[in-house]
PDB file of N, CA and C in Angstrom:
ATOM      1  N   UNK R   1      90.546  53.948 103.054  1.00 56.00           N
ATOM      2  CA  UNK R   1      91.706  54.354 102.736  1.00 56.00           C
ATOM      3  C   UNK R   1      91.121  55.102 101.937  1.00 56.00           C
ATOM      4  N   UNK R   2      91.565  56.474 101.991  1.00 56.00           N
ATOM      5  CA  UNK R   2      91.023  57.133 100.511  1.00 56.00           C
ATOM      6  C   UNK R   2      92.265  57.616  99.625  1.00 56.00           C
ATOM      7  N   UNK R   3      91.848  58.005  98.001  1.00 60.00           N
ATOM      8  CA  UNK R   3      92.833  58.416  97.296  1.00 60.00           C
ATOM      9  C   UNK R   3      93.664  59.357  97.611  1.00 60.00           C
ATOM     10  N   UNK R   4      94.357  59.647  97.529  1.00 60.00           N
ATOM     11  CA  UNK R   4      95.248  61.239  98.031  1.00 60.00           C
ATOM     12  C   UNK R   4      94.806  62.173  97.775  1.00 60.00           C
ATOM     13  N   UNK R   5      94.019  61.946  96.072  1.00 66.00           N
ATOM     14  CA  UNK R   5      93.727  63.334  95.982  1.00 66.00           C
ATOM     15  C   UNK R   5      92.208  63.093  96.635  1.00 66.00           C
ATOM     16  N   UNK R   6      91.736  62.958  97.213  1.00 75.00           N
ATOM     17  CA  UNK R   6      90.486  62.778  98.149  1.00 75.00           C
ATOM     18  C   UNK R   6      90.128  63.835  98.954  1.00 75.00           C
ATOM     19  N   UNK R   7      89.426  64.826  99.133  1.00 81.00           N
ATOM     20  CA  UNK R   7      89.472  65.816 100.684  1.00 81.00           C
ATOM     21  C   UNK R   7      87.678  64.662 100.774  1.00 81.00           C
ATOM     22  N   UNK R   8      88.179  64.928 102.620  1.00 82.00           N
ATOM     23  CA  UNK R   8      86.844  64.419 103.397  1.00 82.00           C
ATOM     24  C   UNK R   8      86.522  65.263 104.491  1.00 82.00           C
ATOM     25  N   UNK R   9      85.624  65.897 105.129  1.00 86.00           N
ATOM     26  CA  UNK R   9      84.811  66.498 106.375  1.00 86.00           C
ATOM     27  C   UNK R   9      84.237  65.856 106.761  1.00 86.00           C
ATOM     28  N   UNK R  10      85.131  65.339 108.072  1.00 87.00           N
ATOM     29  CA  UNK R  10      84.530  64.500 108.974  1.00 87.00           C
ATOM     30  C   UNK R  10      83.258  64.985 109.644  1.00 87.00           C
ATOM     31  N   UNK R  11      82.648  64.321 110.604  1.00 90.00           N
ATOM     32  CA  UNK R  11      81.704  65.079 111.153  1.00 90.00           C
ATOM     33  C   UNK R  11      82.157  64.800 112.519  1.00 90.00           C
ATOM     34  N   UNK R  12      83.363  65.179 112.968  1.00 91.00           N
ATOM     35  CA  UNK R  12      83.960  65.518 114.558  1.00 91.00           C
ATOM     36  C   UNK R  12      83.932  66.821 114.523  1.00 91.00           C
ATOM     37  N   UNK R  13      83.929  67.461 113.521  1.00 92.00           N
ATOM     38  CA  UNK R  13      83.809  68.863 113.578  1.00 92.00           C
ATOM     39  C   UNK R  13      82.614  69.651 113.326  1.00 92.00           C
ATOM     40  N   UNK R  14      82.232  70.630 113.841  1.00 96.00           N
ATOM     41  CA  UNK R  14      81.130  71.502 113.505  1.00 96.00           C
ATOM     42  C   UNK R  14      81.697  72.325 111.825  1.00 96.00           C
ATOM     43  N   UNK R  15      81.089  72.610 110.919  1.00 96.00           N
ATOM     44  CA  UNK R  15      81.343  73.336 109.714  1.00 96.00           C
ATOM     45  C   UNK R  15      80.463  74.304 109.456  1.00 96.00           C
ATOM     46  N   UNK R  16      81.250  75.620 109.589  1.00 96.00           N
ATOM     47  CA  UNK R  16      79.962  76.493 108.027  1.00 96.00           C
ATOM     48  C   UNK R  16      80.717  77.256 107.648  1.00 96.00           C
ATOM     49  N   UNK R  17      79.914  78.170 106.806  1.00 95.00           N
ATOM     50  CA  UNK R  17      80.364  78.491 105.544  1.00 95.00           C
ATOM     51  C   UNK R  17      79.699  80.243 106.145  1.00 95.00           C
ATOM     52  N   UNK R  18      79.574  81.091 106.576  1.00 94.00           N
ATOM     53  CA  UNK R  18      79.368  81.949 107.829  1.00 94.00           C
ATOM     54  C   UNK R  18      80.657  82.365 108.142  1.00 94.00           C
ATOM     55  N   UNK R  19      81.794  81.751 108.848  1.00 91.00           N
ATOM     56  CA  UNK R  19      82.314  81.808 109.779  1.00 91.00           C
ATOM     57  C   UNK R  19      82.303  82.314 111.256  1.00 91.00           C
ATOM     58  N   UNK R  20      80.920  80.983 111.188  1.00 97.00           N
ATOM     59  CA  UNK R  20      80.123  81.019 112.937  1.00 97.00           C
ATOM     60  C   UNK R  20      81.274  81.119 113.597  1.00 97.00           C
ATOM     61  N   UNK R  21      81.523  81.719 114.960  1.00 97.00           N
ATOM     62  CA  UNK R  21      82.442  81.313 115.869  1.00 97.00           C
ATOM     63  C   UNK R  21      82.833  79.880 116.275  1.00 97.00           C
ATOM     64  N   UNK R  22      82.129  79.396 116.823  1.00 97.00           N
ATOM     65  CA  UNK R  22      81.823  77.998 117.090  1.00 97.00           C
ATOM     66  C   UNK R  22      82.509  76.881 115.706  1.00 97.00           C
ATOM     67  N   UNK R  23      82.611  77.090 115.063  1.00 97.00           N
ATOM     68  CA  UNK R  23      83.023  75.885 113.959  1.00 97.00           C
ATOM     69  C   UNK R  23      84.321  76.246 112.576  1.00 97.00           C
ATOM     70  N   UNK R  24      84.029  74.979 112.107  1.00 97.00           N
ATOM     71  CA  UNK R  24      85.764  75.509 110.918  1.00 97.00           C
ATOM     72  C   UNK R  24      85.302  75.888 109.904  1.00 97.00           C
ATOM     73  N   UNK R  25      85.318  76.998 109.217  1.00 97.00           N
ATOM     74  CA  UNK R  25      85.031  77.609 107.643  1.00 97.00           C
ATOM     75  C   UNK R  25      85.233  76.395 107.074  1.00 97.00           C
ATOM     76  N   UNK R  26      83.888  75.764 106.149  1.00 96.00           N
ATOM     77  CA  UNK R  26      84.451  75.046 105.328  1.00 96.00           C
ATOM     78  C   UNK R  26      85.223  75.302 103.621  1.00 96.00           C
ATOM     79  N   UNK R  27      85.080  76.225 103.705  1.00 97.00           N
ATOM     80  CA  UNK R  27      85.396  76.935 102.443  1.00 97.00           C
ATOM     81  C   UNK R  27      86.907  77.100 102.557  1.00 97.00           C
ATOM     82  N   UNK R  28      87.641  77.529 103.752  1.00 97.00           N
ATOM     83  CA  UNK R  28      88.817  77.951 103.913  1.00 97.00           C
ATOM     84  C   UNK R  28      89.799  77.078 104.094  1.00 97.00           C
ATOM     85  N   UNK R  29      89.311  75.532 104.625  1.00 96.00           N
ATOM     86  CA  UNK R  29      89.757  74.212 104.958  1.00 96.00           C
ATOM     87  C   UNK R  29      89.818  73.357 103.540  1.00 96.00           C
ATOM     88  N   UNK R  30      88.455  73.682 102.408  1.00 95.00           N
ATOM     89  CA  UNK R  30      88.897  73.256 101.564  1.00 95.00           C
ATOM     90  C   UNK R  30      90.030  73.885 100.558  1.00 95.00           C
ATOM     91  N   UNK R  31      90.061  74.993 100.482  1.00 97.00           N
ATOM     92  CA  UNK R  31      91.329  75.594  99.961  1.00 97.00           C
ATOM     93  C   UNK R  31      92.943  75.665 100.345  1.00 97.00           C
ATOM     94  N   UNK R  32      92.933  74.731 101.133  1.00 96.00           N
ATOM     95  CA  UNK R  32      93.967  74.603 102.048  1.00 96.00           C
ATOM     96  C   UNK R  32      94.142  72.987 101.973  1.00 96.00           C
ATOM     97  N   UNK R  33      93.138  72.084 101.731  1.00 93.00           N
ATOM     98  CA  UNK R  33      93.471  71.165 101.399  1.00 93.00           C
ATOM     99  C   UNK R  33      93.457  70.722  99.886  1.00 93.00           C
ATOM    100  N   UNK R  34      93.003  71.590  98.958  1.00 93.00           N
ATOM    101  CA  UNK R  34      92.779  71.755  97.403  1.00 93.00           C
ATOM    102  C   UNK R  34      94.497  72.004  97.227  1.00 93.00           C
ATOM    103  N   UNK R  35      95.208  72.851  98.626  1.00 95.00           N
ATOM    104  CA  UNK R  35      96.671  73.326  97.873  1.00 95.00           C
ATOM    105  C   UNK R  35      97.604  71.762  98.393  1.00 95.00           C
ATOM    106  N   UNK R  36      97.553  71.460  99.280  1.00 92.00           N
ATOM    107  CA  UNK R  36      97.998  69.907  99.033  1.00 92.00           C
ATOM    108  C   UNK R  36      98.164  69.282  97.902  1.00 92.00           C
ATOM    109  N   UNK R  37      96.640  68.839  97.300  1.00 89.00           N
ATOM    110  CA  UNK R  37      96.709  67.983  96.185  1.00 89.00           C
ATOM    111  C   UNK R  37      97.225  69.084  95.329  1.00 89.00           C
ATOM    112  N   UNK R  38      97.312  70.406  95.174  1.00 91.00           N
ATOM    113  CA  UNK R  38      98.426  71.264  94.099  1.00 91.00           C
ATOM    114  C   UNK R  38      99.937  70.631  94.626  1.00 91.00           C
ATOM    115  N   UNK R  39     100.159  70.191  95.554  1.00 92.00           N
ATOM    116  CA  UNK R  39     101.385  69.868  95.841  1.00 92.00           C
ATOM    117  C   UNK R  39     102.123  70.993  96.937  1.00 92.00           C
ATOM    118  N   UNK R  40     101.601  71.947  97.265  1.00 96.00           N
ATOM    119  CA  UNK R  40     101.949  72.424  98.141  1.00 96.00           C
ATOM    120  C   UNK R  40     101.993  71.703  99.561  1.00 96.00           C
ATOM    121  N   UNK R  41     102.982  72.659 100.730  1.00 96.00           N
ATOM    122  CA  UNK R  41     103.084  72.353 101.943  1.00 96.00           C
ATOM    123  C   UNK R  41     102.695  73.171 102.565  1.00 96.00           C
ATOM    124  N   UNK R  42     102.457  72.440 104.166  1.00 97.00           N
ATOM    125  CA  UNK R  42     102.681  73.933 104.822  1.00 97.00           C
ATOM    126  C   UNK R  42     103.943  75.197 104.691  1.00 97.00           C
ATOM    127  N   UNK R  43     102.458  76.078 105.587  1.00 98.00           N
ATOM    128  CA  UNK R  43     103.556  77.413 105.335  1.00 98.00           C
ATOM    129  C   UNK R  43     103.684  77.701 107.035  1.00 98.00           C
ATOM    130  N   UNK R  44     104.977  78.366 106.969  1.00 98.00           N
ATOM    131  CA  UNK R  44     104.942  78.685 108.261  1.00 98.00           C
ATOM    132  C   UNK R  44     104.876  80.955 108.219  1.00 98.00           C
ATOM    133  N   UNK R  45     103.900  81.155 107.640  1.00 98.00           N
ATOM    134  CA  UNK R  45     103.402  82.603 107.907  1.00 98.00           C
ATOM    135  C   UNK R  45     102.154  82.287 108.195  1.00 98.00           C
ATOM    136  N   UNK R  46     101.635  82.841 109.367  1.00 98.00           N
ATOM    137  CA  UNK R  46     100.557  82.840 110.023  1.00 98.00           C
ATOM    138  C   UNK R  46      99.245  83.046 109.416  1.00 98.00           C
ATOM    139  N   UNK R  47      99.683  84.278 108.094  1.00 97.00           N
ATOM    140  CA  UNK R  47      98.259  84.652 107.422  1.00 97.00           C
ATOM    141  C   UNK R  47      98.471  83.566 105.599  1.00 97.00           C
ATOM    142  N   UNK R  48      98.653  82.746 106.107  1.00 98.00           N
ATOM    143  CA  UNK R  48      99.084  81.937 104.254  1.00 98.00           C
ATOM    144  C   UNK R  48      97.476  81.130 104.783  1.00 98.00           C
ATOM    145  N   UNK R  49      97.343  80.701 103.385  1.00 98.00           N
ATOM    146  CA  UNK R  49      95.915  79.903 104.017  1.00 98.00           C
ATOM    147  C   UNK R  49      96.644  78.033 103.974  1.00 98.00           C
ATOM    148  N   UNK R  50      97.951  78.047 103.367  1.00 98.00           N
ATOM    149  CA  UNK R  50      98.630  76.598 103.908  1.00 98.00           C
ATOM    150  C   UNK R  50      99.237  76.680 105.329  1.00 98.00           C
ATOM    151  N   UNK R  51      98.942  77.664 106.119  1.00 98.00           N
ATOM    152  CA  UNK R  51      99.585  77.689 107.358  1.00 98.00           C
ATOM    153  C   UNK R  51      99.161  76.429 108.032  1.00 98.00           C
ATOM    154  N   UNK R  52      99.702  75.525 108.737  1.00 97.00           N
ATOM    155  CA  UNK R  52      99.249  74.410 109.286  1.00 97.00           C
ATOM    156  C   UNK R  52      97.754  74.066 110.589  1.00 97.00           C
ATOM    157  N   UNK R  53      97.630  75.220 110.550  1.00 97.00           N
ATOM    158  CA  UNK R  53      95.905  75.407 111.637  1.00 97.00           C
ATOM    159  C   UNK R  53      95.122  76.379 110.991  1.00 97.00           C
ATOM    160  N   UNK R  54      93.786  76.440 111.642  1.00 97.00           N
ATOM    161  CA  UNK R  54      92.531  77.892 111.790  1.00 97.00           C
ATOM    162  C   UNK R  54      92.084  77.445 112.923  1.00 97.00           C
ATOM    163  N   UNK R  55      91.793  78.471 113.404  1.00 97.00           N
ATOM    164  CA  UNK R  55      90.850  78.987 114.444  1.00 97.00           C
ATOM    165  C   UNK R  55      89.492  78.888 114.206  1.00 97.00           C
ATOM    166  N   UNK R  56      88.674  78.466 114.690  1.00 97.00           N
ATOM    167  CA  UNK R  56      87.339  78.695 114.906  1.00 97.00           C
ATOM    168  C   UNK R  56      87.045  79.707 114.200  1.00 97.00           C
ATOM    169  N   UNK R  57      85.954  79.732 113.481  1.00 97.00           N
ATOM    170  CA  UNK R  57      85.187  80.873 113.229  1.00 97.00           C
ATOM    171  C   UNK R  57      86.278  81.597 112.363  1.00 97.00           C
ATOM    172  N   UNK R  58      87.232  81.141 112.118  1.00 97.00           N
ATOM    173  CA  UNK R  58      88.367  82.416 111.240  1.00 97.00           C
ATOM    174  C   UNK R  58      88.200  81.913 109.477  1.00 97.00           C
ATOM    175  N   UNK R  59      88.024  82.596 108.858  1.00 97.00           N
ATOM    176  CA  UNK R  59      88.258  82.769 107.553  1.00 97.00           C
ATOM    177  C   UNK R  59      89.305  83.377 106.911  1.00 97.00           C
ATOM    178  N   UNK R  60      89.685  81.705 105.837  1.00 98.00           N
ATOM    179  CA  UNK R  60      90.793  82.291 104.851  1.00 98.00           C
ATOM    180  C   UNK R  60      90.447  81.579 103.527  1.00 98.00           C
ATOM    181  N   UNK R  61      89.412  82.628 102.491  1.00 97.00           N
ATOM    182  CA  UNK R  61      89.321  82.081 101.708  1.00 97.00           C
ATOM    183  C   UNK R  61      90.328  82.921 100.263  1.00 97.00           C
ATOM    184  N   UNK R  62      91.322  84.036 101.037  1.00 97.00           N
ATOM    185  CA  UNK R  62      92.161  84.405  99.825  1.00 97.00           C
ATOM    186  C   UNK R  62      93.639  84.189  99.808  1.00 97.00           C
ATOM    187  N   UNK R  63      94.431  83.660  98.706  1.00 97.00           N
ATOM    188  CA  UNK R  63      95.568  83.403  99.008  1.00 97.00           C
ATOM    189  C   UNK R  63      96.842  84.158  99.160  1.00 97.00           C
ATOM    190  N   UNK R  64      97.420  83.957 100.733  1.00 98.00           N
ATOM    191  CA  UNK R  64      98.242  85.213 100.818  1.00 98.00           C
ATOM    192  C   UNK R  64      99.665  85.160  99.652  1.00 98.00           C
ATOM    193  N   UNK R  65     100.115  85.999  99.929  1.00 97.00           N
ATOM    194  CA  UNK R  65     101.463  85.960  99.162  1.00 97.00           C
ATOM    195  C   UNK R  65     102.652  84.967  99.338  1.00 97.00           C
ATOM    196  N   UNK R  66     102.501  84.289 100.877  1.00 97.00           N
ATOM    197  CA  UNK R  66     103.222  82.786 100.461  1.00 97.00           C
ATOM    198  C   UNK R  66     102.313  82.062  99.805  1.00 97.00           C
ATOM    199  N   UNK R  67     101.317  81.809  99.677  1.00 97.00           N
ATOM    200  CA  UNK R  67     100.282  80.653  98.694  1.00 97.00           C
ATOM    201  C   UNK R  67     100.957  81.010  97.670  1.00 97.00           C
ATOM    202  N   UNK R  68     100.826  82.309  96.961  1.00 96.00           N
ATOM    203  CA  UNK R  68     101.086  82.443  95.565  1.00 96.00           C
ATOM    204  C   UNK R  68     102.389  82.176  95.280  1.00 96.00           C
ATOM    205  N   UNK R  69     103.324  82.313  95.807  1.00 96.00           N
ATOM    206  CA  UNK R  69     104.720  82.183  95.836  1.00 96.00           C
ATOM    207  C   UNK R  69     104.857  80.620  95.200  1.00 96.00           C
ATOM    208  N   UNK R  70     104.202  80.093  96.755  1.00 96.00           N
ATOM    209  CA  UNK R  70     104.260  78.251  96.423  1.00 96.00           C
ATOM    210  C   UNK R  70     103.903  77.813  95.088  1.00 96.00           C
ATOM    211  N   UNK R  71     102.666  77.987  94.794  1.00 95.00           N
ATOM    212  CA  UNK R  71     102.201  77.939  93.734  1.00 95.00           C
ATOM    213  C   UNK R  71     103.832  78.472  92.350  1.00 95.00           C
ATOM    214  N   UNK R  72     104.026  79.532  92.611  1.00 94.00           N
ATOM    215  CA  UNK R  72     104.995  80.024  91.234  1.00 94.00           C
ATOM    216  C   UNK R  72     106.095  79.185  90.969  1.00 94.00           C
ATOM    217  N   UNK R  73     106.330  78.698  92.602  1.00 94.00           N
ATOM    218  CA  UNK R  73     107.739  77.897  92.657  1.00 94.00           C
ATOM    219  C   UNK R  73     107.316  76.335  91.964  1.00 94.00           C
ATOM    220  N   UNK R  74     106.276  75.878  92.395  1.00 93.00           N
ATOM    221  CA  UNK R  74     105.770  74.312  91.717  1.00 93.00           C
ATOM    222  C   UNK R  74     105.216  74.557  90.414  1.00 93.00           C
ATOM    223  N   UNK R  75     104.551  75.533  89.475  1.00 91.00           N
ATOM    224  CA  UNK R  75     104.070  75.507  87.973  1.00 91.00           C
ATOM    225  C   UNK R  75     105.210  76.415  87.136  1.00 91.00           C
ATOM    226  N   UNK R  76     105.820  77.260  87.559  1.00 87.00           N
ATOM    227  CA  UNK R  76     106.549  78.518  86.790  1.00 87.00           C
ATOM    228  C   UNK R  76     107.311  77.859  85.631  1.00 87.00           C
ATOM    229  N   UNK R  77     108.128  76.751  85.835  1.00 81.00           N
ATOM    230  CA  UNK R  77     108.625  75.843  84.615  1.00 81.00           C
ATOM    231  C   UNK R  77     107.804  75.303  83.791  1.00 81.00           C
ATOM    232  N   UNK R  78     106.574  74.935  84.359  1.00 70.00           N
ATOM    233  CA  UNK R  78     105.070  74.150  83.704  1.00 70.00           C
ATOM    234  C   UNK R  78     104.731  75.241  82.607  1.00 70.00           C
ATOM    235  N   UNK R  79     104.277  76.397  83.493  1.00 61.00           N
ATOM    236  CA  UNK R  79     103.497  77.192  82.794  1.00 61.00           C
ATOM    237  C   UNK R  79     104.390  78.079  81.506  1.00 61.00           C
ATOM    238  N   UNK R  80     105.390  77.853  81.678  1.00 68.00           N
ATOM    239  CA  UNK R  80     106.625  78.790  80.426  1.00 68.00           C
ATOM    240  C   UNK R  80     106.586  78.099  79.726  1.00 68.00           C
ATOM    241  N   UNK R  81     106.637  76.774  79.776  1.00 65.00           N
ATOM    242  CA  UNK R  81     107.338  75.389  78.892  1.00 65.00           C
ATOM    243  C   UNK R  81     105.644  75.369  77.703  1.00 65.00           C
ATOM    244  N   UNK R  82     104.528  76.051  78.310  1.00 58.00           N
ATOM    245  CA  UNK R  82     102.918  76.198  77.789  1.00 58.00           C
ATOM    246  C   UNK R  82     103.037  77.350  76.409  1.00 58.00           C
TER     247      UNK R  82
END
């Protein structure tokens, strides 16, 4: 078992950094998983990085408004205290 903050990329999937139509985008999946490390839950907005699924060849490397709002909700009190 891995610690909760560990991200692993298994060999059950084909990975790509070029948006290949037959593979998952490594950077998009890593960004999604990092969102979980920050404490974000899945989003109901299909455009969000934190949407629970991603299609083969789909690239989501920029945070959508829902992703940014989730980060602000989690960390705005902490940020204003510093």
